[in-house]
CSV table of C-alpha atoms in Angstrom, one decimal:
chain,number,residue,atom,x,y,z
U,171,UNK,CA,27.2,44.8,14.0
U,172,UNK,CA,24.9,41.8,13.8
U,173,UNK,CA,26.1,38.5,12.2
U,174,UNK,CA,24.3,37.2,9.1
U,175,UNK,CA,22.9,33.9,10.1
U,176,UNK,CA,21.4,30.7,8.7
U,177,UNK,CA,18.1,29.6,10.3
U,178,UNK,CA,17.6,25.9,9.8
U,179,UNK,CA,14.1,24.4,10.3
U,180,UNK,CA,14.0,20.6,10.7
U,181,UNK,CA,10.5,19.2,10.6
U,182,UNK,CA,10.0,15.5,11.3
U,183,UNK,CA,7.4,13.0,9.9
U,184,UNK,CA,4.1,11.8,11.3
U,185,UNK,CA,4.3,10.5,14.8
U,186,UNK,CA,8.1,10.9,14.7
U,187,UNK,CA,10.1,12.3,17.6
U,188,UNK,CA,13.9,12.6,18.3
U,189,UNK,CA,14.0,9.0,19.5
U,190,UNK,CA,12.9,7.7,16.0
U,191,UNK,CA,16.2,8.8,14.4
U,192,UNK,CA,14.7,9.7,11.1
U,193,UNK,CA,17.0,11.4,8.5
U,194,UNK,CA,15.6,14.8,9.6
U,195,UNK,CA,16.7,14.2,13.2
U,196,UNK,CA,20.0,12.6,12.2
U,197,UNK,CA,20.8,15.5,10.0
U,198,UNK,CA,19.7,18.0,12.7
U,199,UNK,CA,22.0,16.2,15.2
U,200,UNK,CA,24.9,16.8,12.9
U,201,UNK,CA,24.3,20.5,12.5
U,202,UNK,CA,26.4,22.9,14.6
U,203,UNK,CA,24.8,25.7,16.6
U,204,UNK,CA,27.0,28.8,16.2
U,205,UNK,CA,26.7,32.5,16.1
U,206,UNK,CA,25.9,32.3,12.4
U,207,UNK,CA,23.8,29.1,12.3
U,208,UNK,CA,20.7,28.3,14.4
U,209,UNK,CA,19.0,25.0,13.8
U,210,UNK,CA,15.6,24.2,15.3
U,211,UNK,CA,13.9,20.7,15.4
U,212,UNK,CA,10.1,20.3,15.3
U,213,UNK,CA,8.5,16.9,16.1
U,214,UNK,CA,6.1,15.4,13.7
U,215,UNK,CA,2.3,15.6,13.6
U,216,UNK,CA,0.6,13.3,16.1
U,217,UNK,CA,3.1,13.6,18.9
U,218,UNK,CA,1.2,16.1,21.1
U,219,UNK,CA,-2.0,15.8,23.1
U,220,UNK,CA,-4.1,12.9,24.1
U,221,UNK,CA,-4.8,9.7,22.2
U,222,UNK,CA,-7.6,11.2,20.1
U,223,UNK,CA,-5.6,14.3,19.2
U,224,UNK,CA,-2.6,12.2,18.3
U,225,UNK,CA,-4.7,9.9,16.1
U,226,UNK,CA,-6.4,12.7,14.2
U,227,UNK,CA,-3.2,14.6,13.7
U,228,UNK,CA,-1.2,11.6,12.5
U,229,UNK,CA,-3.9,9.8,10.5
U,230,UNK,CA,-5.6,12.7,8.9
U,231,UNK,CA,-3.2,15.6,9.1
U,232,UNK,CA,-5.6,17.7,11.2
U,233,UNK,CA,-2.8,19.5,13.1
U,234,UNK,CA,-1.0,20.6,10.0
U,235,UNK,CA,-2.1,24.3,10.1
U,236,UNK,CA,-1.0,24.5,13.7
U,237,UNK,CA,2.4,23.1,12.8
U,238,UNK,CA,2.9,25.6,10.0
U,239,UNK,CA,1.9,28.5,12.3
U,240,UNK,CA,4.4,27.2,14.9
U,241,UNK,CA,7.3,27.3,12.4
U,242,UNK,CA,6.2,30.7,11.1
U,243,UNK,CA,6.1,32.2,14.5
U,244,UNK,CA,9.6,30.9,15.4
U,245,UNK,CA,10.9,32.4,12.2
U,246,UNK,CA,9.2,35.7,12.9
U,247,UNK,CA,10.6,35.9,16.4
U,248,UNK,CA,14.1,34.8,15.4
U,249,UNK,CA,14.8,36.3,11.9
U,250,UNK,CA,17.1,39.3,11.5
U,251,UNK,CA,17.6,41.2,8.2
U,252,UNK,CA,20.2,39.5,6.2
U,253,UNK,CA,19.5,36.0,7.5
U,254,UNK,CA,18.8,33.1,5.1
U,255,UNK,CA,16.5,30.2,5.7
U,256,UNK,CA,17.0,26.5,5.2
U,257,UNK,CA,14.0,24.2,5.6
U,258,UNK,CA,14.2,20.4,5.8
U,259,UNK,CA,11.4,17.9,6.3
U,260,UNK,CA,10.2,14.3,5.9
U,261,UNK,CA,6.8,12.8,5.1
U,262,UNK,CA,4.1,15.1,6.5
U,263,UNK,CA,7.0,17.2,7.9
U,264,UNK,CA,8.0,17.7,4.3
U,265,UNK,CA,4.5,18.8,3.5
U,266,UNK,CA,4.6,21.1,6.4
U,267,UNK,CA,7.8,22.9,5.4
U,268,UNK,CA,6.7,23.1,1.8
U,269,UNK,CA,3.5,24.7,2.9
U,270,UNK,CA,5.4,27.1,5.2
U,271,UNK,CA,7.6,28.1,2.2
U,272,UNK,CA,4.4,28.8,0.3
U,273,UNK,CA,3.1,30.9,3.1
U,274,UNK,CA,6.4,32.9,3.4
U,275,UNK,CA,6.5,33.5,-0.4
U,276,UNK,CA,2.8,34.6,-0.4
U,277,UNK,CA,2.6,36.6,2.8
U,278,UNK,CA,6.1,37.7,3.8
U,279,UNK,CA,7.3,37.4,7.4
U,280,UNK,CA,5.7,39.6,10.1
U,281,UNK,CA,7.7,41.5,12.7
U,282,UNK,CA,6.4,41.4,16.2
U,283,UNK,CA,6.7,44.4,18.6
U,284,UNK,CA,8.4,43.9,22.0
U,285,UNK,CA,5.2,44.6,23.9
U,286,UNK,CA,3.2,41.8,22.2
U,287,UNK,CA,2.6,38.8,24.5
U,288,UNK,CA,2.2,35.2,23.4
U,289,UNK,CA,-1.5,35.5,22.8
U,290,UNK,CA,-1.2,38.6,20.7
U,291,UNK,CA,1.6,37.0,18.6
U,292,UNK,CA,-0.4,33.9,18.1
U,293,UNK,CA,-3.3,36.0,16.9
U,294,UNK,CA,-1.1,37.8,14.4
U,295,UNK,CA,0.2,34.6,13.0
U,296,UNK,CA,-3.3,33.1,12.8
U,297,UNK,CA,-4.5,36.2,10.9
U,298,UNK,CA,-1.6,35.9,8.4
U,299,UNK,CA,-2.4,32.2,8.0
U,300,UNK,CA,-6.2,32.6,7.6
U,301,UNK,CA,-6.4,35.8,5.6
U,302,UNK,CA,-3.2,36.0,3.7
U,303,UNK,CA,-2.3,32.3,3.1
U,304,UNK,CA,-5.6,30.5,3.1
U,305,UNK,CA,-8.0,33.2,1.8
U,306,UNK,CA,-5.5,34.9,-0.4
U,307,UNK,CA,-6.6,38.3,0.9
U,308,UNK,CA,-4.4,41.4,1.2
U,309,UNK,CA,-2.9,42.0,4.7
U,310,UNK,CA,-3.2,45.5,6.1
U,311,UNK,CA,-2.0,47.0,9.3
U,312,UNK,CA,0.9,44.6,9.9
U,313,UNK,CA,4.6,45.2,10.2
U,314,UNK,CA,7.1,43.0,8.3
U,315,UNK,CA,10.8,42.4,8.6
U,316,UNK,CA,12.8,44.6,6.3
U,317,UNK,CA,13.4,42.8,3.1
U,318,UNK,CA,10.8,40.2,3.9
U,319,UNK,CA,7.5,42.0,3.2
U,320,UNK,CA,4.7,40.9,0.9
U,321,UNK,CA,6.4,42.0,-2.3
U,322,UNK,CA,10.0,40.9,-1.4
U,323,UNK,CA,11.7,37.8,-2.5
U,324,UNK,CA,11.8,35.5,0.5
U,325,UNK,CA,15.4,34.6,1.5
U,326,UNK,CA,15.0,30.8,1.3
U,327,UNK,CA,18.4,29.4,0.5
U,328,UNK,CA,17.6,25.7,0.6
U,329,UNK,CA,14.4,23.5,0.7
U,330,UNK,CA,15.2,19.9,1.2
U,331,UNK,CA,12.6,17.1,1.7
U,332,UNK,CA,12.4,13.4,1.9
U,333,UNK,CA,9.4,11.8,0.3
U,334,UNK,CA,6.7,14.4,0.8
U,335,UNK,CA,3.4,12.8,1.6
U,336,UNK,CA,0.5,14.8,0.4
U,337,UNK,CA,-2.5,12.7,1.6
U,338,UNK,CA,-4.6,14.7,4.0
U,339,UNK,CA,-8.1,13.9,5.2
U,340,UNK,CA,-9.8,10.5,5.1
U,341,UNK,CA,-8.4,7.9,2.7
U,342,UNK,CA,-10.8,6.9,-0.1
U,343,UNK,CA,-11.0,3.4,1.3
U,344,UNK,CA,-13.4,4.7,3.9
U,345,UNK,CA,-15.9,5.5,1.1
U,346,UNK,CA,-18.7,7.7,2.4
U,347,UNK,CA,-16.6,9.3,5.1
U,348,UNK,CA,-13.9,10.1,2.6
U,349,UNK,CA,-16.3,11.7,0.1
U,350,UNK,CA,-18.3,13.7,2.6
U,351,UNK,CA,-15.2,15.0,4.4
U,352,UNK,CA,-13.9,16.3,1.1
U,353,UNK,CA,-10.6,18.1,0.6
U,354,UNK,CA,-11.7,21.7,0.9
U,355,UNK,CA,-10.1,21.9,4.4
U,356,UNK,CA,-6.7,21.1,2.9
U,357,UNK,CA,-6.6,22.1,-0.7
U,358,UNK,CA,-5.4,25.7,0.0
U,359,UNK,CA,-1.9,24.5,0.9
U,360,UNK,CA,0.6,25.8,-1.6
U,361,UNK,CA,3.0,23.1,-2.5
U,362,UNK,CA,4.3,24.6,-5.7
U,363,UNK,CA,8.0,25.3,-5.7
U,364,UNK,CA,8.1,29.1,-5.2
U,365,UNK,CA,10.7,31.0,-7.2
U,366,UNK,CA,11.9,32.4,-3.9
U,367,UNK,CA,13.7,29.1,-3.2
U,368,UNK,CA,17.3,29.2,-4.5
U,369,UNK,CA,18.1,25.5,-4.1
U,370,UNK,CA,15.5,22.7,-4.0
U,371,UNK,CA,16.0,19.0,-3.4
U,372,UNK,CA,13.6,16.1,-2.9
U,373,UNK,CA,14.4,12.4,-2.3
U,374,UNK,CA,11.5,10.2,-3.4
U,375,UNK,CA,10.8,6.6,-2.5
U,376,UNK,CA,10.5,4.3,-5.5
U,377,UNK,CA,8.9,1.3,-3.8
U,378,UNK,CA,6.3,2.6,-1.3
U,379,UNK,CA,2.9,1.0,-1.9
U,380,UNK,CA,0.6,2.1,0.9
U,381,UNK,CA,-2.4,3.8,-0.7
U,382,UNK,CA,-2.5,6.9,1.4
U,383,UNK,CA,1.3,7.5,1.1
U,384,UNK,CA,1.0,9.2,-2.3
U,385,UNK,CA,4.1,11.3,-3.0
U,386,UNK,CA,3.8,15.0,-3.8
U,387,UNK,CA,6.4,15.4,-6.5
U,388,UNK,CA,7.4,18.7,-8.1
U,389,UNK,CA,7.1,19.2,-11.8
U,390,UNK,CA,10.4,20.2,-13.4
U,391,UNK,CA,10.7,24.0,-13.2
U,392,UNK,CA,11.9,26.3,-16.0
U,393,UNK,CA,15.8,26.3,-16.1
U,394,UNK,CA,16.1,29.9,-14.8
U,395,UNK,CA,13.6,29.7,-12.0
U,396,UNK,CA,16.0,28.4,-9.3
U,397,UNK,CA,19.7,28.4,-8.9
U,398,UNK,CA,19.7,24.6,-8.7
U,399,UNK,CA,17.0,21.9,-8.6
U,400,UNK,CA,17.0,18.1,-8.2
U,401,UNK,CA,14.4,15.5,-7.5
U,402,UNK,CA,15.8,12.1,-7.3
U,403,UNK,CA,14.2,8.7,-6.7
U,404,UNK,CA,15.8,6.2,-4.2
U,405,UNK,CA,15.2,2.5,-3.6
U,406,UNK,CA,12.9,1.5,-0.8
U,407,UNK,CA,9.6,2.5,0.8
U,408,UNK,CA,8.8,5.7,2.7
U,409,UNK,CA,10.8,4.8,5.8
U,410,UNK,CA,13.6,3.4,3.8
U,411,UNK,CA,14.2,6.8,2.3
U,412,UNK,CA,13.2,9.1,5.1
U,413,UNK,CA,14.6,7.0,7.9
U,414,UNK,CA,13.2,6.0,11.3
U,415,UNK,CA,13.6,2.3,10.8
U,416,UNK,CA,16.0,-0.1,12.6
U,417,UNK,CA,17.6,-1.0,9.3
U,418,UNK,CA,19.3,2.1,7.9
U,419,UNK,CA,21.1,0.7,4.8
U,420,UNK,CA,18.8,2.4,2.3
U,421,UNK,CA,18.0,5.5,4.3
U,422,UNK,CA,21.7,6.1,4.9
U,423,UNK,CA,22.1,6.7,1.2
U,424,UNK,CA,19.3,9.2,1.1
U,425,UNK,CA,20.7,11.0,4.2
U,426,UNK,CA,24.2,11.2,2.6
U,427,UNK,CA,22.8,12.6,-0.6
U,428,UNK,CA,20.9,15.4,1.2
U,429,UNK,CA,24.0,16.3,3.2
U,430,UNK,CA,26.2,16.3,0.1
U,431,UNK,CA,23.6,18.6,-1.6
U,432,UNK,CA,23.7,21.0,1.3
U,433,UNK,CA,27.5,21.1,1.2
U,434,UNK,CA,27.4,21.8,-2.5
U,435,UNK,CA,25.0,24.8,-2.1
U,436,UNK,CA,24.7,26.5,1.3
U,437,UNK,CA,27.7,25.0,3.0
U,438,UNK,CA,26.3,24.5,6.5
U,439,UNK,CA,28.4,24.1,9.6
U,440,UNK,CA,28.6,20.5,10.9
U,441,UNK,CA,29.5,19.3,14.4
U,442,UNK,CA,33.0,17.9,14.6
U,443,UNK,CA,32.0,15.4,17.4
U,444,UNK,CA,29.5,13.6,15.2
U,445,UNK,CA,30.4,10.5,13.2
U,446,UNK,CA,31.0,10.9,9.4
U,447,UNK,CA,27.9,10.6,7.2
U,448,UNK,CA,27.2,7.0,6.3
U,449,UNK,CA,27.7,5.5,2.9
U,450,UNK,CA,24.5,3.5,2.6
U,451,UNK,CA,23.9,-0.1,1.3
U,452,UNK,CA,21.8,-0.4,-1.9
U,453,UNK,CA,21.3,-4.1,-1.2
U,454,UNK,CA,19.8,-3.6,2.2
U,455,UNK,CA,16.3,-5.0,3.0
U,456,UNK,CA,13.4,-3.1,1.5
U,457,UNK,CA,10.0,-2.5,3.1
U,458,UNK,CA,7.1,-1.3,0.8
U,459,UNK,CA,4.9,-0.8,3.9
U,460,UNK,CA,2.1,-3.1,2.9
U,461,UNK,CA,1.4,-5.3,5.8
U,462,UNK,CA,-1.4,-5.6,8.4
U,463,UNK,CA,-4.3,-3.2,7.8
U,464,UNK,CA,-2.3,-1.4,5.0
U,465,UNK,CA,-2.8,-4.5,2.8
U,466,UNK,CA,-6.6,-3.6,2.4
U,467,UNK,CA,-6.2,0.2,2.2
U,468,UNK,CA,-5.9,0.3,-1.6
U,469,UNK,CA,-2.1,-0.3,-1.9
U,470,UNK,CA,-0.7,0.8,-5.2
U,471,UNK,CA,2.7,1.0,-6.9
U,472,UNK,CA,4.0,4.5,-7.4
U,473,UNK,CA,4.4,6.1,-10.8
U,474,UNK,CA,8.1,6.0,-10.9
U,475,UNK,CA,10.8,6.6,-13.6
U,476,UNK,CA,12.5,3.8,-15.4
U,477,UNK,CA,15.5,2.6,-13.3
U,478,UNK,CA,18.3,2.5,-15.8
U,479,UNK,CA,21.9,3.6,-15.9
U,480,UNK,CA,22.1,7.3,-16.8
U,481,UNK,CA,18.5,8.3,-15.9
U,482,UNK,CA,18.9,11.8,-14.5
U,483,UNK,CA,16.2,11.5,-11.8
U,484,UNK,CA,17.2,8.0,-10.5
U,485,UNK,CA,19.8,7.6,-7.8
U,486,UNK,CA,22.9,5.6,-8.3
U,487,UNK,CA,21.9,3.4,-5.4
U,488,UNK,CA,18.7,2.4,-7.2
U,489,UNK,CA,20.7,1.4,-10.3
U,490,UNK,CA,23.2,-0.4,-8.1
U,491,UNK,CA,20.3,-2.4,-6.4
U,492,UNK,CA,19.5,-3.9,-9.8
U,493,UNK,CA,22.8,-5.7,-9.6
U,494,UNK,CA,22.3,-7.1,-6.1
U,495,UNK,CA,21.6,-10.8,-5.6
U,496,UNK,CA,17.9,-10.4,-4.8
U,497,UNK,CA,14.9,-12.7,-5.3
U,498,UNK,CA,12.9,-11.5,-7.1
U,499,UNK,CA,15.3,-9.2,-9.0
U,500,UNK,CA,14.9,-5.5,-8.3
U,501,UNK,CA,13.0,-3.6,-11.1
U,502,UNK,CA,14.4,-5.5,-14.1
U,503,UNK,CA,12.3,-3.1,-16.3
U,504,UNK,CA,12.7,-4.9,-19.6
U,505,UNK,CA,11.6,-2.8,-22.6
U,506,UNK,CA,10.2,-4.8,-25.5
U,507,UNK,CA,11.1,-3.9,-29.0
U,508,UNK,CA,8.3,-3.5,-31.6
U,509,UNK,CA,7.2,-7.0,-32.6
U,510,UNK,CA,8.9,-8.6,-29.6
U,511,UNK,CA,6.8,-10.6,-27.1
U,512,UNK,CA,7.1,-12.2,-23.7
U,513,UNK,CA,5.0,-14.3,-21.3
U,514,UNK,CA,4.6,-13.7,-17.6
U,515,UNK,CA,3.0,-15.9,-14.8
U,516,UNK,CA,0.4,-13.9,-12.9
U,517,UNK,CA,-0.3,-15.4,-9.5
U,518,UNK,CA,-3.9,-15.2,-8.2
U,519,UNK,CA,-3.0,-14.6,-4.6
U,520,UNK,CA,-0.8,-11.5,-5.3
U,521,UNK,CA,-2.6,-8.1,-5.3
U,522,UNK,CA,0.1,-6.6,-7.5
U,523,UNK,CA,2.2,-8.9,-9.7
U,524,UNK,CA,5.4,-7.3,-11.1
U,525,UNK,CA,5.7,-8.4,-14.7
U,526,UNK,CA,9.3,-7.3,-15.0
U,527,UNK,CA,8.4,-5.1,-17.9
U,528,UNK,CA,8.6,-1.3,-18.4
U,529,UNK,CA,6.2,-0.3,-21.2
U,530,UNK,CA,7.5,2.5,-23.3
U,531,UNK,CA,4.8,4.7,-24.8
U,532,UNK,CA,3.0,2.7,-27.5
U,533,UNK,CA,0.4,-0.1,-28.2
U,534,UNK,CA,0.6,-3.6,-26.8
U,535,UNK,CA,-1.4,-6.7,-27.5
U,536,UNK,CA,-2.4,-8.7,-24.4
U,537,UNK,CA,-3.6,-12.3,-24.2
U,538,UNK,CA,-4.3,-14.6,-21.2
U,539,UNK,CA,-4.3,-18.4,-20.9
U,540,UNK,CA,-4.6,-20.9,-18.2
U,541,UNK,CA,-6.8,-21.1,-15.1
U,542,UNK,CA,-6.5,-20.0,-11.4
U,543,UNK,CA,-8.7,-20.8,-8.4
U,544,UNK,CA,-10.7,-19.0,-5.7
U,545,UNK,CA,-12.1,-21.0,-2.8
U,546,UNK,CA,-11.0,-24.1,-4.7
U,547,UNK,CA,-13.1,-23.3,-7.8
U,548,UNK,CA,-11.1,-23.0,-11.1
U,549,UNK,CA,-11.7,-20.1,-13.4
U,550,UNK,CA,-10.1,-18.8,-16.6
U,551,UNK,CA,-8.3,-15.5,-16.7
U,552,UNK,CA,-11.3,-14.0,-18.3
U,553,UNK,CA,-13.2,-14.2,-15.0
U,554,UNK,CA,-15.1,-16.5,-12.8
U,555,UNK,CA,-18.2,-18.2,-14.1
U,556,UNK,CA,-21.4,-16.7,-12.6
U,557,UNK,CA,-22.0,-17.8,-9.0
U,558,UNK,CA,-19.6,-20.8,-8.7
U,559,UNK,CA,-20.9,-22.9,-5.8
U,560,UNK,CA,-17.8,-22.6,-3.6
U,561,UNK,CA,-17.3,-18.9,-4.2
U,562,UNK,CA,-20.8,-17.5,-4.5
U,563,UNK,CA,-21.2,-16.3,-0.8
U,564,UNK,CA,-18.1,-14.1,-1.1
U,565,UNK,CA,-19.0,-12.9,-4.6
U,566,UNK,CA,-22.6,-12.2,-3.6
U,567,UNK,CA,-21.5,-10.0,-0.7
U,568,UNK,CA,-18.9,-8.3,-2.8
U,569,UNK,CA,-21.4,-7.7,-5.6
U,570,UNK,CA,-23.8,-6.1,-3.2
U,571,UNK,CA,-21.0,-3.9,-1.9
U,572,UNK,CA,-20.3,-2.9,-5.5
U,573,UNK,CA,-23.8,-1.4,-5.4
U,574,UNK,CA,-23.1,0.4,-2.2
U,575,UNK,CA,-19.9,1.7,-3.8
U,576,UNK,CA,-21.8,3.1,-6.8
U,577,UNK,CA,-24.3,4.8,-4.4
U,578,UNK,CA,-21.5,6.4,-2.4
U,579,UNK,CA,-19.8,7.7,-5.6
U,580,UNK,CA,-23.1,9.3,-6.6
U,581,UNK,CA,-23.7,10.9,-3.2
U,582,UNK,CA,-20.2,12.1,-2.7
U,583,UNK,CA,-19.0,12.9,-6.2
U,584,UNK,CA,-15.9,10.9,-5.5
U,585,UNK,CA,-15.5,8.7,-8.6
U,586,UNK,CA,-13.2,6.2,-6.9
U,587,UNK,CA,-14.5,5.7,-3.4
U,588,UNK,CA,-13.5,2.3,-2.1
U,589,UNK,CA,-15.6,0.0,-0.1
U,590,UNK,CA,-13.8,-2.8,1.7
U,591,UNK,CA,-15.1,-6.1,0.2
U,592,UNK,CA,-16.1,-4.7,-3.2
U,593,UNK,CA,-14.2,-5.4,-6.4
U,594,UNK,CA,-11.1,-3.4,-7.1
U,595,UNK,CA,-12.1,-2.8,-10.7
U,596,UNK,CA,-15.9,-2.7,-10.6
U,597,UNK,CA,-16.2,-2.9,-14.4
U,598,UNK,CA,-14.3,-6.1,-14.6
U,599,UNK,CA,-15.6,-9.6,-13.6
U,600,UNK,CA,-14.6,-11.4,-10.5
U,601,UNK,CA,-11.2,-13.0,-11.0
U,602,UNK,CA,-10.7,-11.4,-14.4
U,603,UNK,CA,-7.1,-10.6,-15.2
U,604,UNK,CA,-6.4,-6.9,-15.1
U,605,UNK,CA,-3.3,-5.2,-16.5
U,606,UNK,CA,-2.2,-1.9,-15.1
U,607,UNK,CA,0.6,0.5,-16.0
U,608,UNK,CA,2.0,2.5,-13.1
U,609,UNK,CA,1.4,5.8,-15.0
U,610,UNK,CA,-1.0,7.6,-12.6
U,611,UNK,CA,-1.1,11.4,-12.7
U,612,UNK,CA,-0.6,12.6,-9.2
U,613,UNK,CA,-1.5,16.2,-8.3
U,614,UNK,CA,0.6,18.2,-5.8
U,615,UNK,CA,-1.8,17.6,-3.0
U,616,UNK,CA,-1.6,13.8,-3.4
U,617,UNK,CA,-4.9,13.4,-5.4
U,618,UNK,CA,-4.4,10.4,-7.8
U,619,UNK,CA,-5.9,10.4,-11.2
U,620,UNK,CA,-5.5,6.7,-12.0
U,621,UNK,CA,-3.7,5.7,-15.1
U,622,UNK,CA,-3.9,2.9,-17.6
U,623,UNK,CA,-6.0,0.0,-16.3
U,624,UNK,CA,-7.2,-2.7,-18.8
U,625,UNK,CA,-9.3,-5.7,-17.9
U,626,UNK,CA,-8.6,-8.5,-20.3
U,627,UNK,CA,-12.2,-8.9,-21.3
U,628,UNK,CA,-14.3,-12.0,-22.1
U,629,UNK,CA,-12.3,-13.0,-25.2
U,630,UNK,CA,-9.0,-13.1,-23.3
U,631,UNK,CA,-7.4,-10.7,-25.7
U,632,UNK,CA,-7.1,-6.9,-25.4
U,633,UNK,CA,-5.0,-4.1,-26.7
U,634,UNK,CA,-3.4,-1.7,-24.2
U,635,UNK,CA,-2.2,1.8,-25.1
U,636,UNK,CA,0.5,3.2,-22.8
U,637,UNK,CA,0.4,7.0,-23.4
U,638,UNK,CA,3.2,7.9,-20.9
U,639,UNK,CA,5.1,4.7,-20.3
U,640,UNK,CA,5.5,2.9,-16.9
U,641,UNK,CA,6.1,-0.4,-15.1
U,642,UNK,CA,3.5,-3.0,-16.0
U,643,UNK,CA,1.6,-4.9,-13.3
U,644,UNK,CA,-1.2,-7.4,-13.4
U,645,UNK,CA,-3.6,-9.0,-10.9
U,646,UNK,CA,-6.7,-11.1,-10.5
U,647,UNK,CA,-9.7,-8.8,-9.9
U,648,UNK,CA,-10.9,-9.5,-6.4
U,649,UNK,CA,-11.7,-7.6,-3.2
U,650,UNK,CA,-8.6,-6.4,-1.3
U,651,UNK,CA,-9.7,-8.8,1.5
U,652,UNK,CA,-10.1,-11.8,-0.9
U,653,UNK,CA,-6.6,-12.8,-2.0
U,654,UNK,CA,-6.0,-15.2,0.8
U,655,UNK,CA,-8.5,-17.7,-0.8
U,656,UNK,CA,-6.9,-17.5,-4.2
U,657,UNK,CA,-4.4,-20.0,-5.7
U,658,UNK,CA,-2.7,-20.9,-9.0
U,659,UNK,CA,-1.6,-18.6,-11.8
U,660,UNK,CA,-2.5,-17.7,-15.4
U,661,UNK,CA,-0.1,-16.7,-18.2
U,662,UNK,CA,-0.1,-13.2,-19.6
U,663,UNK,CA,1.4,-12.8,-23.0
U,664,UNK,CA,2.5,-9.3,-24.0
U,665,UNK,CA,3.4,-8.2,-27.6
U,666,UNK,CA,4.6,-4.7,-28.5
U,667,UNK,CA,2.7,-3.6,-31.5
U,668,UNK,CA,4.1,0.0,-32.0
């Protein structure tokens, strides 16, 4: 009599291997291999092939279909009736396992015959991927595992991911290339949380700011769709939550949470010779990822929940971090009462200035005062005067690039193509103060529909309506490459009207 088993897929992040010690790998290393549990580790995209292949796989996600097919084939070769599946992933590895779950739910799991060789099995999997998953066609003439056919409920016991990154293809910062490449090669991936999944968990990074690292978050499912569901936001950037960095204080907390959630649901078998799971340190150093080239690739704060005590989708470690002795304080998130006001200094050399405010849905009156400088020339918060002598070369080039940007947007149909050197907000003047609420709408595939962005205007006074609520940021409107020549600060006054 065969033993009912648990097959555990552990899929690592972009360019990650076993030596990077991400949370996927660390959890895999703690799983026991027994008669009733079989874990399998898959390295991340961008770890195979030559330099060009690794670059394309890692930067653009080109190798994602192959990674999905590899996992699917292993499951098809290993699965026995009665087995249950657990899939774990980080970053693009999270994207990979979520896509694999979508493929399993839509197509079932094929059963190979003993006489099929490697090439024939690859061909079968390729057909299921191309016809059944990508083209949504009916599959005929294939054998499926009993209980795992097209119309069966896939036996997926647990899907656990750290910070799913949905960005595939060329980032919009590359303008024409981004628009011409399009997303049609990637948009077929099914990242919806299939009802086949009994228990679903995602740990999401609150503080990642790299533009291409947009999280693919789940919408809250109906109460009866899954046995249990939790999507929780943790302090830190992408690697602070998913691991793989030398400093593990923050990632330890996200690792322990996932292990505890596994214990509370599917009860995996752990190795007795491994150290106990770490506690984590909410006050550990945080890395938002924005350094080097990332600083000019459209960095952007994430749309994140309000970090307050009792928030159901915020980790206890994030709330605890607010009480750490940090400079600046971590996400103070002050909420103004109606009629209440406050003033915030907005530095000209900071691409994203945290105001310390969380705007509840409502109307707010904004006003700016003071002057800041670019290339030594002083300007009010309403914007630089036309062609200041010290700044005009940079502004002239940037304004010309604004025209290139508009042309690219018309040619590609991409309404927010970025051109390095052009203004971040083309409808605002150079060095005009811009207020932005982190309330973007992010589709499952990582496409961002940018939220509330309000230039202060020539009068220095403007009303802002926050439809969804979110953390308030402000900045001087400049090119991403231009902040090094800026200095000084203006004062932004915020009054809650309703």
